[in-house]
Coordinates of C-alpha atoms and ligand atoms in Angstrom, one line a residue:
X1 CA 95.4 136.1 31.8
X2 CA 91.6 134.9 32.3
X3 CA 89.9 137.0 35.0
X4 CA 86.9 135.5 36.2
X5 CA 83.5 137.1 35.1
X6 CA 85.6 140.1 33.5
X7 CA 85.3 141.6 30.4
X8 CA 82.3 139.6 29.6
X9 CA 84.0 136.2 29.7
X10 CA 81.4 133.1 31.0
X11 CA 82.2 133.1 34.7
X12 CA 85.0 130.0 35.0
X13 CA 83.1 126.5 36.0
X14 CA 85.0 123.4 37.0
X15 CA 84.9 120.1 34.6
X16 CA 83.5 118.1 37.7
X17 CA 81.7 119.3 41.0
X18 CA 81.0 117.8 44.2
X19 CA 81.7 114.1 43.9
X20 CA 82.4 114.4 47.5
X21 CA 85.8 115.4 46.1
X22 CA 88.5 115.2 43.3
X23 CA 90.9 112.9 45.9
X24 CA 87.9 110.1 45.3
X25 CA 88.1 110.5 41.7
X26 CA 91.4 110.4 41.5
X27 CA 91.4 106.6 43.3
X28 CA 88.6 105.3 40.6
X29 CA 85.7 106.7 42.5
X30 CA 84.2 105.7 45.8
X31 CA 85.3 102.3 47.6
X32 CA 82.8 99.5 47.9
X33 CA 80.4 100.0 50.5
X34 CA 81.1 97.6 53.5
X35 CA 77.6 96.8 55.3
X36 CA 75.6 98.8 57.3
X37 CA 74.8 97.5 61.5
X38 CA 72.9 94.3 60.8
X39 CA 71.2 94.7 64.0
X40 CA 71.5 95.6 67.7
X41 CA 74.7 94.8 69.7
X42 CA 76.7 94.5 72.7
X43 CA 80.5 95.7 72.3
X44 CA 83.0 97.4 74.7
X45 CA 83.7 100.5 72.3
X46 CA 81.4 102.1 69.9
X47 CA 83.1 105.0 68.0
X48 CA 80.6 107.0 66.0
X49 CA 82.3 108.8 62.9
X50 CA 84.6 107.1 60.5
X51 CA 86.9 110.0 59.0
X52 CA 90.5 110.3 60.6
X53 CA 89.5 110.5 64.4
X54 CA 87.2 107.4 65.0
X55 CA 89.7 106.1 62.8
X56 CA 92.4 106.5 64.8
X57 CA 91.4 105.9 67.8
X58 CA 89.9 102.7 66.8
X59 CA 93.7 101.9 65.7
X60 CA 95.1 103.1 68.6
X61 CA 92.6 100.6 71.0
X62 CA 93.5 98.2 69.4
X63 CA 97.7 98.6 69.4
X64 CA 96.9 99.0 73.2
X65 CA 94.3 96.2 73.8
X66 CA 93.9 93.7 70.7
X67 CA 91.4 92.1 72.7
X68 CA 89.0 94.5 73.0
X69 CA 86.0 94.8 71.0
X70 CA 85.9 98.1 68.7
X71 CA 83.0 98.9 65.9
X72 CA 82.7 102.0 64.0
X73 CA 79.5 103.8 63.0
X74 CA 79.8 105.5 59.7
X75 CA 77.0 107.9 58.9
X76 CA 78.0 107.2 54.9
X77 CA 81.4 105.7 53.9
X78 CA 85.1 105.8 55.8
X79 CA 86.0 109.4 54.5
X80 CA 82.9 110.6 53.3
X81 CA 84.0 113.9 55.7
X82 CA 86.6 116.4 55.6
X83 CA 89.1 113.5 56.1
X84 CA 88.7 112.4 51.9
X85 CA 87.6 115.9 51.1
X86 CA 90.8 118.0 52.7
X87 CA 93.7 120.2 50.8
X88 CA 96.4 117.5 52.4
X89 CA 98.4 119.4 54.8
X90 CA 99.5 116.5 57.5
X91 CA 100.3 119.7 59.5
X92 CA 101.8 119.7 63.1
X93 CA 100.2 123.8 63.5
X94 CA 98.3 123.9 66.5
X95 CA 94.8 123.9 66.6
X96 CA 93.8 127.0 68.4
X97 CA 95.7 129.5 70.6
X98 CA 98.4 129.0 73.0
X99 CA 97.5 131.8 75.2
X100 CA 93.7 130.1 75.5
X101 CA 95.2 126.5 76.1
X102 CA 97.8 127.7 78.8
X103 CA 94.5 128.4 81.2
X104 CA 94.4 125.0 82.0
X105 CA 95.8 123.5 85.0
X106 CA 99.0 123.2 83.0
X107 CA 99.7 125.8 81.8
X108 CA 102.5 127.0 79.5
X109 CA 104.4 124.0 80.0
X110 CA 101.4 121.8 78.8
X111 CA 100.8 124.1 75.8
X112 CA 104.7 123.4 74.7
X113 CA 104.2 120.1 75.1
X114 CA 101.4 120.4 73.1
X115 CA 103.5 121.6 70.4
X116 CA 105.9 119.3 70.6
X117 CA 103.9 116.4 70.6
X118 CA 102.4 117.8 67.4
X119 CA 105.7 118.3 65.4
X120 CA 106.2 114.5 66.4
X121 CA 102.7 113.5 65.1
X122 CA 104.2 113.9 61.5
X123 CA 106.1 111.6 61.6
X124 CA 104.3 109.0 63.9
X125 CA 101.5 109.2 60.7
X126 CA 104.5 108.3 58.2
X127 CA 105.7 105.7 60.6
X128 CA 102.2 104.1 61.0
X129 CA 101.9 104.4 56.8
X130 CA 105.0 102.8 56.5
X131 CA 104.1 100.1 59.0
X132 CA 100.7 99.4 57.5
X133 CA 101.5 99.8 53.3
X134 CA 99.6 102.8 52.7
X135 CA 100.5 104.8 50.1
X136 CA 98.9 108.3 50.7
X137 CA 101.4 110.2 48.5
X138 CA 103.2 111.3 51.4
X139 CA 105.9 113.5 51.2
X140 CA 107.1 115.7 54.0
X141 CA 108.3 119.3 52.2
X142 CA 107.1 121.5 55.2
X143 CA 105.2 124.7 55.1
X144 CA 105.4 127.7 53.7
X145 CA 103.2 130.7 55.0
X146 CA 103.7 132.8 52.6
X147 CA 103.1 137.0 52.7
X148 CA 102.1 138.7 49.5
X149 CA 101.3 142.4 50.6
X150 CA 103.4 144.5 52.9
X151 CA 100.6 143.9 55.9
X152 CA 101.1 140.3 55.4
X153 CA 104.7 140.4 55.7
X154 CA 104.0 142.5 59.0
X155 CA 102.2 140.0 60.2
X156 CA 104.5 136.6 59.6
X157 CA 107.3 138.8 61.5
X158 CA 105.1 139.1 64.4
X159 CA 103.8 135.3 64.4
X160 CA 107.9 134.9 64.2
X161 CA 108.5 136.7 67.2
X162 CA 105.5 135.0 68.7
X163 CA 106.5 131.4 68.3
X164 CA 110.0 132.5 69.2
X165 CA 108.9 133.9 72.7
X166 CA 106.7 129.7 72.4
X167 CA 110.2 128.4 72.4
X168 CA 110.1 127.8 68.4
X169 CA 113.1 128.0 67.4
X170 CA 115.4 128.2 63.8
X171 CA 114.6 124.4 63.7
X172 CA 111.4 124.9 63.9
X173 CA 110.5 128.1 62.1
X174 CA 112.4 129.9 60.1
X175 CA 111.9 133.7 57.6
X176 CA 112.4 133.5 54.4
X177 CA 112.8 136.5 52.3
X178 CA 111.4 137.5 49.1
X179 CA 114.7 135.5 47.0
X180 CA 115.1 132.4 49.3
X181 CA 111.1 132.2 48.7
X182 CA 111.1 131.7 45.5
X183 CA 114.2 129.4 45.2
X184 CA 111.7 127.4 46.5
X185 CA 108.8 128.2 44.6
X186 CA 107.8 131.3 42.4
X187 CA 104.8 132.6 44.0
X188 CA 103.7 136.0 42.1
X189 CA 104.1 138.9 44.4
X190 CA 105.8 136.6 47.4
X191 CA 107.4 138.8 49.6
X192 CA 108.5 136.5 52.0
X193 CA 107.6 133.3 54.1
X194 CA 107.7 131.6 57.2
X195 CA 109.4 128.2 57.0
X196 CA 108.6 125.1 59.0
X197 CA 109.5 121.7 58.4
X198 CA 107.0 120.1 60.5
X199 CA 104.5 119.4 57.4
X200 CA 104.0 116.7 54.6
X201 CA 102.1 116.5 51.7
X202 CA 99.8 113.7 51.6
X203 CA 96.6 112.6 49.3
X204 CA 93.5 112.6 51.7
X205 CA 91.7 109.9 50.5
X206 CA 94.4 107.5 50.2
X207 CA 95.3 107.8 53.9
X208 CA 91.8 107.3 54.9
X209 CA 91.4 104.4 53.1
X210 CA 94.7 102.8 53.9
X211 CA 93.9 103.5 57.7
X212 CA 90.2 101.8 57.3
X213 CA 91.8 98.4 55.8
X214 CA 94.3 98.9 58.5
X215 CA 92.1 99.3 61.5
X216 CA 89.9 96.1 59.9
X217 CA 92.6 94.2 59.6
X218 CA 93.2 94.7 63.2
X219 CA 89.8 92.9 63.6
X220 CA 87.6 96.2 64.1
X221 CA 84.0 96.2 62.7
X222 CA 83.2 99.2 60.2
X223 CA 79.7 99.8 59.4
X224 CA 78.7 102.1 56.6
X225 CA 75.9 103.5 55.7
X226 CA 74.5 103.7 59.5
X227 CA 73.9 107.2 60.8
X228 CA 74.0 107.3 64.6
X229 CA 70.9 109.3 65.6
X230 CA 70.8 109.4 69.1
X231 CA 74.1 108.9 71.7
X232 CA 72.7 107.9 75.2
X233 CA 75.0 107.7 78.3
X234 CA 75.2 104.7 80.1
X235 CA 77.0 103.9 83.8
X236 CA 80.8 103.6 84.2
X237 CA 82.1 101.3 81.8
X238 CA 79.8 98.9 81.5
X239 CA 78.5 96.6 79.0
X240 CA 75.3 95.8 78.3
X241 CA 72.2 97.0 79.7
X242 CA 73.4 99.5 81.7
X243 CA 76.2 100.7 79.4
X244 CA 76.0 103.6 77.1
X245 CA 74.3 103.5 73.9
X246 CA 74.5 104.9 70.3
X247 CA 71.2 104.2 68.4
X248 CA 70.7 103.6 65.0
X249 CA 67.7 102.9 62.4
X250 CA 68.9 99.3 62.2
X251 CA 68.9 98.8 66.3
X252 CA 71.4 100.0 68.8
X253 CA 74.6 99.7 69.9
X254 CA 74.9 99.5 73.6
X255 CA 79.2 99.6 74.7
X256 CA 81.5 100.3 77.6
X257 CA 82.0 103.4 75.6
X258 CA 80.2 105.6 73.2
X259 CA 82.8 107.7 71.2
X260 CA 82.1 110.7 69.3
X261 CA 84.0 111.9 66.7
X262 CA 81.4 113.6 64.3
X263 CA 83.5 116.9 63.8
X264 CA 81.7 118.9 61.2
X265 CA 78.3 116.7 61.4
X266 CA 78.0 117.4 64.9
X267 CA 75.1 119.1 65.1
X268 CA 72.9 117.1 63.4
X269 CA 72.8 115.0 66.5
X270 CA 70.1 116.0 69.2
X271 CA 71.6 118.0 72.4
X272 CA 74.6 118.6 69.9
X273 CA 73.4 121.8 68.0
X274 CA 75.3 124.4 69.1
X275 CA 78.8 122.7 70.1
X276 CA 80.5 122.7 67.0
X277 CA 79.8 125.5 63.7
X278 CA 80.1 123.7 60.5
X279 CA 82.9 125.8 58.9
X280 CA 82.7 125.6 55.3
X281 CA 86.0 125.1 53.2
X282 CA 86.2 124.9 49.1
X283 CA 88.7 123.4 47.1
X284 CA 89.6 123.5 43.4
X285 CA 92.0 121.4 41.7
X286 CA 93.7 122.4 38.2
X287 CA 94.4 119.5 35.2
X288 CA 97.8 118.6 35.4
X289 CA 100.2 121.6 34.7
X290 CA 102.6 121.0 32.0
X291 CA 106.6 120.4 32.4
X292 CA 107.4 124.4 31.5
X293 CA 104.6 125.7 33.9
X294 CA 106.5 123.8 36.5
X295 CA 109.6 125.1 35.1
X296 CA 108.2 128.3 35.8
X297 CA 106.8 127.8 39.1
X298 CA 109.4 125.6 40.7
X299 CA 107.7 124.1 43.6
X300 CA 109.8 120.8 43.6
X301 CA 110.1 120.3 47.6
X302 CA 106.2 119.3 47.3
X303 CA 106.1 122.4 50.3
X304 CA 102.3 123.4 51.3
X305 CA 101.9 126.6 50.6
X306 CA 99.3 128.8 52.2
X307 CA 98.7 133.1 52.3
X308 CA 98.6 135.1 55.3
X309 CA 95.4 136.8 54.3
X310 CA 92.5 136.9 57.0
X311 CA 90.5 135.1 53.6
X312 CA 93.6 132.8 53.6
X313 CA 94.6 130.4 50.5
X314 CA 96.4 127.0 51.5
X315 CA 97.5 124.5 48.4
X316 CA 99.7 121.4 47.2
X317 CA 101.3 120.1 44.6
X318 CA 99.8 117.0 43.9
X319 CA 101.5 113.8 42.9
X320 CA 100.5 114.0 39.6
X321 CA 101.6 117.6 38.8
X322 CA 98.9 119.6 39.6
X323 CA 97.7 122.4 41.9
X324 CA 95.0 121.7 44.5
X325 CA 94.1 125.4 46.3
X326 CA 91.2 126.1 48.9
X327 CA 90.0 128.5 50.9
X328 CA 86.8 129.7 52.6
X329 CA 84.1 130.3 50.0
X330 CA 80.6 130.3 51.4
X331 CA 82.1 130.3 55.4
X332 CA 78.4 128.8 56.8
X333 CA 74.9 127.5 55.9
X334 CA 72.3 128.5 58.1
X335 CA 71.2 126.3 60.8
X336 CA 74.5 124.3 60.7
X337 CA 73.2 122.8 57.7
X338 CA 75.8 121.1 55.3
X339 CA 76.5 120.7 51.9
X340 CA 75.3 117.9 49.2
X341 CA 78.0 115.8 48.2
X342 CA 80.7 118.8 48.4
X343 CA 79.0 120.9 45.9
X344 CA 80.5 123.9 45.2
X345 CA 78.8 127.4 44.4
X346 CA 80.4 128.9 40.7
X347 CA 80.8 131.8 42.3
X348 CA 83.4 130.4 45.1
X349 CA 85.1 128.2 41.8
X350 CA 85.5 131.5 40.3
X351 CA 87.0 133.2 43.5
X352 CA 89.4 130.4 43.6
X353 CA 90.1 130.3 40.2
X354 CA 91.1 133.6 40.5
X355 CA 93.9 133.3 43.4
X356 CA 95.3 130.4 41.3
X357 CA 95.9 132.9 38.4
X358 CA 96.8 135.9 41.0
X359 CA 99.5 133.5 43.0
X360 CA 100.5 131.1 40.0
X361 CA 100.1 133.1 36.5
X362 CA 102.1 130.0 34.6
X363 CA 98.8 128.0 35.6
X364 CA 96.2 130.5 34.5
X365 CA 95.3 128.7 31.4
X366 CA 95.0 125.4 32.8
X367 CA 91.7 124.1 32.9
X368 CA 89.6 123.4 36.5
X369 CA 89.4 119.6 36.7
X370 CA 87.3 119.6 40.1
X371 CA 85.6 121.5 42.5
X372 CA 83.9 120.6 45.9
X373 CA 83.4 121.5 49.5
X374 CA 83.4 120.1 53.0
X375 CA 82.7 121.0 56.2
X376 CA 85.0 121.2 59.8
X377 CA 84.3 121.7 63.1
X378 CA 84.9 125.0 64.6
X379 CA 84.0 125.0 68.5
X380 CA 83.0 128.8 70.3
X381 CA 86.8 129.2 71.8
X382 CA 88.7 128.0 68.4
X383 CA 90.0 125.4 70.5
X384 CA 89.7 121.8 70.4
X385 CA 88.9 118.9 72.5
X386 CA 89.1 115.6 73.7
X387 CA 86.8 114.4 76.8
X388 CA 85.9 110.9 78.3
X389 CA 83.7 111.1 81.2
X390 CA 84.6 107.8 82.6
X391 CA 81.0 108.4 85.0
X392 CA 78.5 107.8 81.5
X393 CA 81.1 106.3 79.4
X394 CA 80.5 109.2 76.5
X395 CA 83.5 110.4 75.2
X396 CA 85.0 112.6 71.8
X397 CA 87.4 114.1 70.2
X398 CA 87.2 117.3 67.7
X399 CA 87.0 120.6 66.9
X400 CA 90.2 121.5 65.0
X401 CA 89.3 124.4 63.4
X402 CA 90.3 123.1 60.2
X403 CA 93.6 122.1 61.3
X404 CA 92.9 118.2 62.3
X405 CA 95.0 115.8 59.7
X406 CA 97.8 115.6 61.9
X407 CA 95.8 116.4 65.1
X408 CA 93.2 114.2 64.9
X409 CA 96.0 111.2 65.3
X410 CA 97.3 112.6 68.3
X411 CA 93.6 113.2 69.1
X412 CA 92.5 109.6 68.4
X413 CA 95.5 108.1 70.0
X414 CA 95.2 110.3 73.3
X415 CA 91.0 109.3 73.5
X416 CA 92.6 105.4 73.1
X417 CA 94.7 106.2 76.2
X418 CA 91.8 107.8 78.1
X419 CA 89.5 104.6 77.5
X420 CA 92.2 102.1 77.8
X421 CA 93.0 104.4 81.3
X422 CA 96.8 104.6 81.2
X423 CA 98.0 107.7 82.2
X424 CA 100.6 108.8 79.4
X425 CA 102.1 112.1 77.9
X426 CA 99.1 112.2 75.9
X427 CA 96.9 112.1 78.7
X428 CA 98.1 115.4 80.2
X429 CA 97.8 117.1 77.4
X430 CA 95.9 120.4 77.7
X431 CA 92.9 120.3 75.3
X432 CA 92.2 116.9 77.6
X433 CA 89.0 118.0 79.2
X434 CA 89.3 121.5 77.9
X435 CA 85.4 122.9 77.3
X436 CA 84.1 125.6 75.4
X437 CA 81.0 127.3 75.7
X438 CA 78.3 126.8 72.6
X439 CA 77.6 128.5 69.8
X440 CA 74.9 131.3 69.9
X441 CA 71.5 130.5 68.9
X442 CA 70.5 131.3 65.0
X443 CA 70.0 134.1 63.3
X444 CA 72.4 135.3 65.5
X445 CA 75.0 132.2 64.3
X446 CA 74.7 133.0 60.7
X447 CA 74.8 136.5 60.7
X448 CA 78.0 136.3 63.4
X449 CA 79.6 134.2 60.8
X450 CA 79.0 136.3 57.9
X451 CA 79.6 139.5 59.5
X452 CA 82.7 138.0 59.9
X453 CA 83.9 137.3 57.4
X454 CA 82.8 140.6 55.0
X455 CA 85.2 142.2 58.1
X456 CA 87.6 139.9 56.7
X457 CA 86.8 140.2 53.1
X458 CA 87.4 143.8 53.2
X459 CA 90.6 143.4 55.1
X460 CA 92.2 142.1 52.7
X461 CA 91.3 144.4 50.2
X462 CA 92.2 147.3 51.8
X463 CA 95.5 145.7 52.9
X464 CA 96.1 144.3 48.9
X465 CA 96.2 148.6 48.6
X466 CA 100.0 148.5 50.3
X467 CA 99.0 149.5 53.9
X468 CA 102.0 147.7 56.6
X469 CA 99.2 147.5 59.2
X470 CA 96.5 145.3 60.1
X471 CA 93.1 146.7 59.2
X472 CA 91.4 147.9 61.7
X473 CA 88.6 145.6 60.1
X474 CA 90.4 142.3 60.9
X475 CA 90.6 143.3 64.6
X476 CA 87.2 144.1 64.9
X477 CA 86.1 140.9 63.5
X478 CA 88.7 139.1 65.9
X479 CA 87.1 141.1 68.6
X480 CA 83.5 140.3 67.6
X481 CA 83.9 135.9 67.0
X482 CA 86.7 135.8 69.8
X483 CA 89.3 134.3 66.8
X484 CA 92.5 133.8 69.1
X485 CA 95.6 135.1 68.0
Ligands
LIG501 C1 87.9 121.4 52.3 C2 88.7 121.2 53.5 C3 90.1 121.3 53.6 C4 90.8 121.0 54.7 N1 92.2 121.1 54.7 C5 92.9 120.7 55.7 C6 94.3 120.6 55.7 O1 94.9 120.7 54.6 N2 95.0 120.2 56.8 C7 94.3 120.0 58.0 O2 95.0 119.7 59.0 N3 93.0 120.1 58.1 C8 92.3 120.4 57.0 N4 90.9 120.3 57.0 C9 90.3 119.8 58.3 C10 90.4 118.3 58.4 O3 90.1 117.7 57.2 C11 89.6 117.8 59.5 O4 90.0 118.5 60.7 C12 89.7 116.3 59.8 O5 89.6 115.6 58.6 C13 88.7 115.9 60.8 O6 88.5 114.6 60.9 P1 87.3 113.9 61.7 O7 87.4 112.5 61.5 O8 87.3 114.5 63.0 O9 86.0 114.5 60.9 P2 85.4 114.0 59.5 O10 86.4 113.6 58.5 O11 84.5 115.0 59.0 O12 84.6 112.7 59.9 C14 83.4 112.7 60.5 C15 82.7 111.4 60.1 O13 81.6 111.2 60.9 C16 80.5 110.8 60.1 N5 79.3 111.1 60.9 C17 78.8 112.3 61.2 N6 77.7 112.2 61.9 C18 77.4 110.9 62.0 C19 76.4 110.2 62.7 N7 75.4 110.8 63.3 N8 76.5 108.8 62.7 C20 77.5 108.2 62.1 N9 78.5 108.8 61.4 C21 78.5 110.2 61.4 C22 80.6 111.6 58.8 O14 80.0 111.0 57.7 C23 82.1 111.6 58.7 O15 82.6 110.5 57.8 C24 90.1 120.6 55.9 C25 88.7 120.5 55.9 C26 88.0 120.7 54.7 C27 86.5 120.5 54.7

């Protein structure tokens, strides 16, 4: 087997890098630029973002009010984000802690509600594909988080018992053990797994551009190439003069409602710096593997798979037969800054490269196709949010934590409900109005971060030695960044 940067090997590089990512490549490159904001204008929603959540809440408005007037301010193209750039889990986990969500005004029951309605957003997103045409290579295998040292396997029996005592049930989640894992799929050194069903497959890019000819066809306005640089808030809902205001190079937009949903960007706007950290995430993607690897691997339920390391792995199968595995790499740039065109450092290619091999030995000799990187939106509490202040007509929705394909459509759709002003299950949910406090000022941010993260770094190693417990390390850095468990 090829170790990366061992025994005086070059260290392993991918055949492409950045591109914004391999899913564009894979469709024939980027998709023809729609215009940028020919000049100022008066509408009754202006949602500033196109990746999944502007997306769907723009879809959403419309389902609920066909009337109403709905553009979309795209900084670049529909999906230039971490909604074209992700490792494809349409994932119904919940993005950030129970315990932290069941503060709210209502409480436990909310948080289950929460849950549920997130299992459900699976499938709503495979109803709306069906509905709509897109093809976004959906298949829905479930999840597998899978343990591969004995503190690992400690710790997916204790999430078991959590999400048991969360009213998850057999249906829900189930253990696997070491044999029924790899009936599955062979993962080298799997010692078990917890199993939910609640997950599909899909190919990021494909689903983002499907839901942008959707949400046109519904007779929404996207323009590209039209960063947003200020948001102004304007009086309650109205139009016009006195309405809110998102303001551009090419004139503004003035709108009933001003919608952020700018996730990872976020703080590149002014009075937005410290809201949301922009959490790095690499990805690598192998050529496709050949019919005896897969003999070898198995893998034929199209499950994700993900580790239960601190540093944790998640990957897919793709639709054509390869393996598409990410994972932390650099965690943050200083200053919130983000990276060009999702290039990758070699030296997080070769990390990765190396858990392919580790996890997957029948695809150590396959070549690295692509590499890139993306940013997501990580809020101070790890929890996310969606807010309309009906008093200013602001509103947005964000801050999954890296677990927003599925969320950000119950996200969208539940910011559609707060503008169109229906009270619905959606509305009650309990990240509606949740706040978390900001980010702490830099250096402080960056060396938080890293700190962090070498905590986590050496976790994991020390655990990979056959410890059952937790390191000590893990906890401390849980302690320190206030990661909810
Ligand atoms: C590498 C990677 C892997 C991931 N894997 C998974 C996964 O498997 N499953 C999962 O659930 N989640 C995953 N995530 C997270 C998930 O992709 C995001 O939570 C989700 O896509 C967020 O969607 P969004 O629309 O809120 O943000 P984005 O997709 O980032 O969209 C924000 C958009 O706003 C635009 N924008 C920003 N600022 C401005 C401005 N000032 N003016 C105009 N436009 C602006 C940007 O160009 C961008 O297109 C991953 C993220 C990354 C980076």
């Amino acid at each position: 087997m090829r170790m990366p940067g061992s025994g005086g090997e070059p260290l392993l590089t991918a055949e492409h890098n950045g591109d914004v990512s391999f899913w564009w490549r894979a469709r024939g490159g980027f998709p023809p630029r729609r215009p940028s904001l020919p000049g100022p204008l008066t509408t009754d929603v202006c949602i500033v973002g196109g990746g999944f959540t502007g997306l769907w809440t723009a879809y959403y408005l419309k389902q609920a009010a066909p009337t109403l007037r709905v553009v979309v301010l795209e900084a670049a193209f529909a999906g230039f984000g971490a909604s074209g750039r992700n490792g494809g889990w349409l994932t119904s986990a919940l993005p950030g802690s129970r315990e932290r969500y069941a503060r709210g005004p209502g409480g436990r029951d909310a948080v289950l509600d929460l849950q549920r309605q997130l299992r459900g957003t699976v499938d709503e997103v495979a109803r709306v594909c069906a509905a709509e045409s897109i093809d976004a290579d959906l298949v829905k295998g479930g999840e597998l988080a899978v343990a591969t040292s004995p503190a690992q396997l400690s710790r997916i029996r204790a999430e078991l018992l959590g999400d048991r005592e969360w009213g998850l049930d057999e249906k829900d989640v189930q253990y696997l053990g070491a044999d029924e894992l790899a009936t599955r799929v062979r993962v080298a050194g799997g010692l078990g797994a917890l199993y939910s069903p609640d997950c599909a497959r899909i190919q990021p890019a494909k689903l983002v551009t499907g839901l942008a000819e959707a949400v046109e066809r519904s007779g929404v306005r996207i323009y590209e190439a039209t960063p947003v640089t200020r948001i102004l808030p304007g009086g309650a809902g109205s139009v016009g003069a006195g309405g809110a205001r998102a303001c551009t190079v090419f004139g503004d937009v003035s709108a009933g409602y001003v919608l952020r949903a700018t996730e990872g960007f976020t703080a590149r706007l002014p009075g937005q710096r410290r809201a949301l950290l922009p959490m790095n995430s690499s990805m690598i993607v192998t050529e496709p593997l050949s019919a005896a690897a897969w003999q070898e691997i198995g893998w034929d339920g199209r499950e994700t798979i993900g580790d239960s390391a601190h540093v944790y792995m998640y990957a897919q199968r793709t639709e054509d037969g390869r393996i598409a595995i990410g994972g932390r790499g650099i965690p943050y740039r200083f200053a919130s800054a983000v990276d060009h065109l999702g290039m990758t450092d070699p030296s997080t290619v070769a990390a990765l490269t190396g858990v392919l091999q580790r996890l997957f030995p029948a695809a150590a000799d396959a070549k690295i196709a692509h590499a890139w990187c993306g940013v997501l939106g990580v809020p101070r509490d790890w929890c996310a949010t969606v807010t309309l202040d009906q008093a200013t007509g602001l509103g947005s929705a964000g801050g999954y934590t890296g677990h927003g394909v599925a969320a950000s459509n119950l996200a969208g759709h539940t910011l559609a409900d707060l503008v169109t002003g229906e009270p619905t299950p959606r509305t009650a949910l309990p990240w509606v109005g949740h706040r978390a406090r900001t980010w702490e000022p830099e250096p402080l941010r960056w060396t938080g971060v890293h700190g962090l993260y070498a905590l986590y770094r050496a976790a994991d190693h020390t655990e990979d030695q056959g410890s059952e417990q937790t390191s000590p390390l893990a906890r401390i850095g849980d302690r320190i960044s206030g990661i909810p468990h």
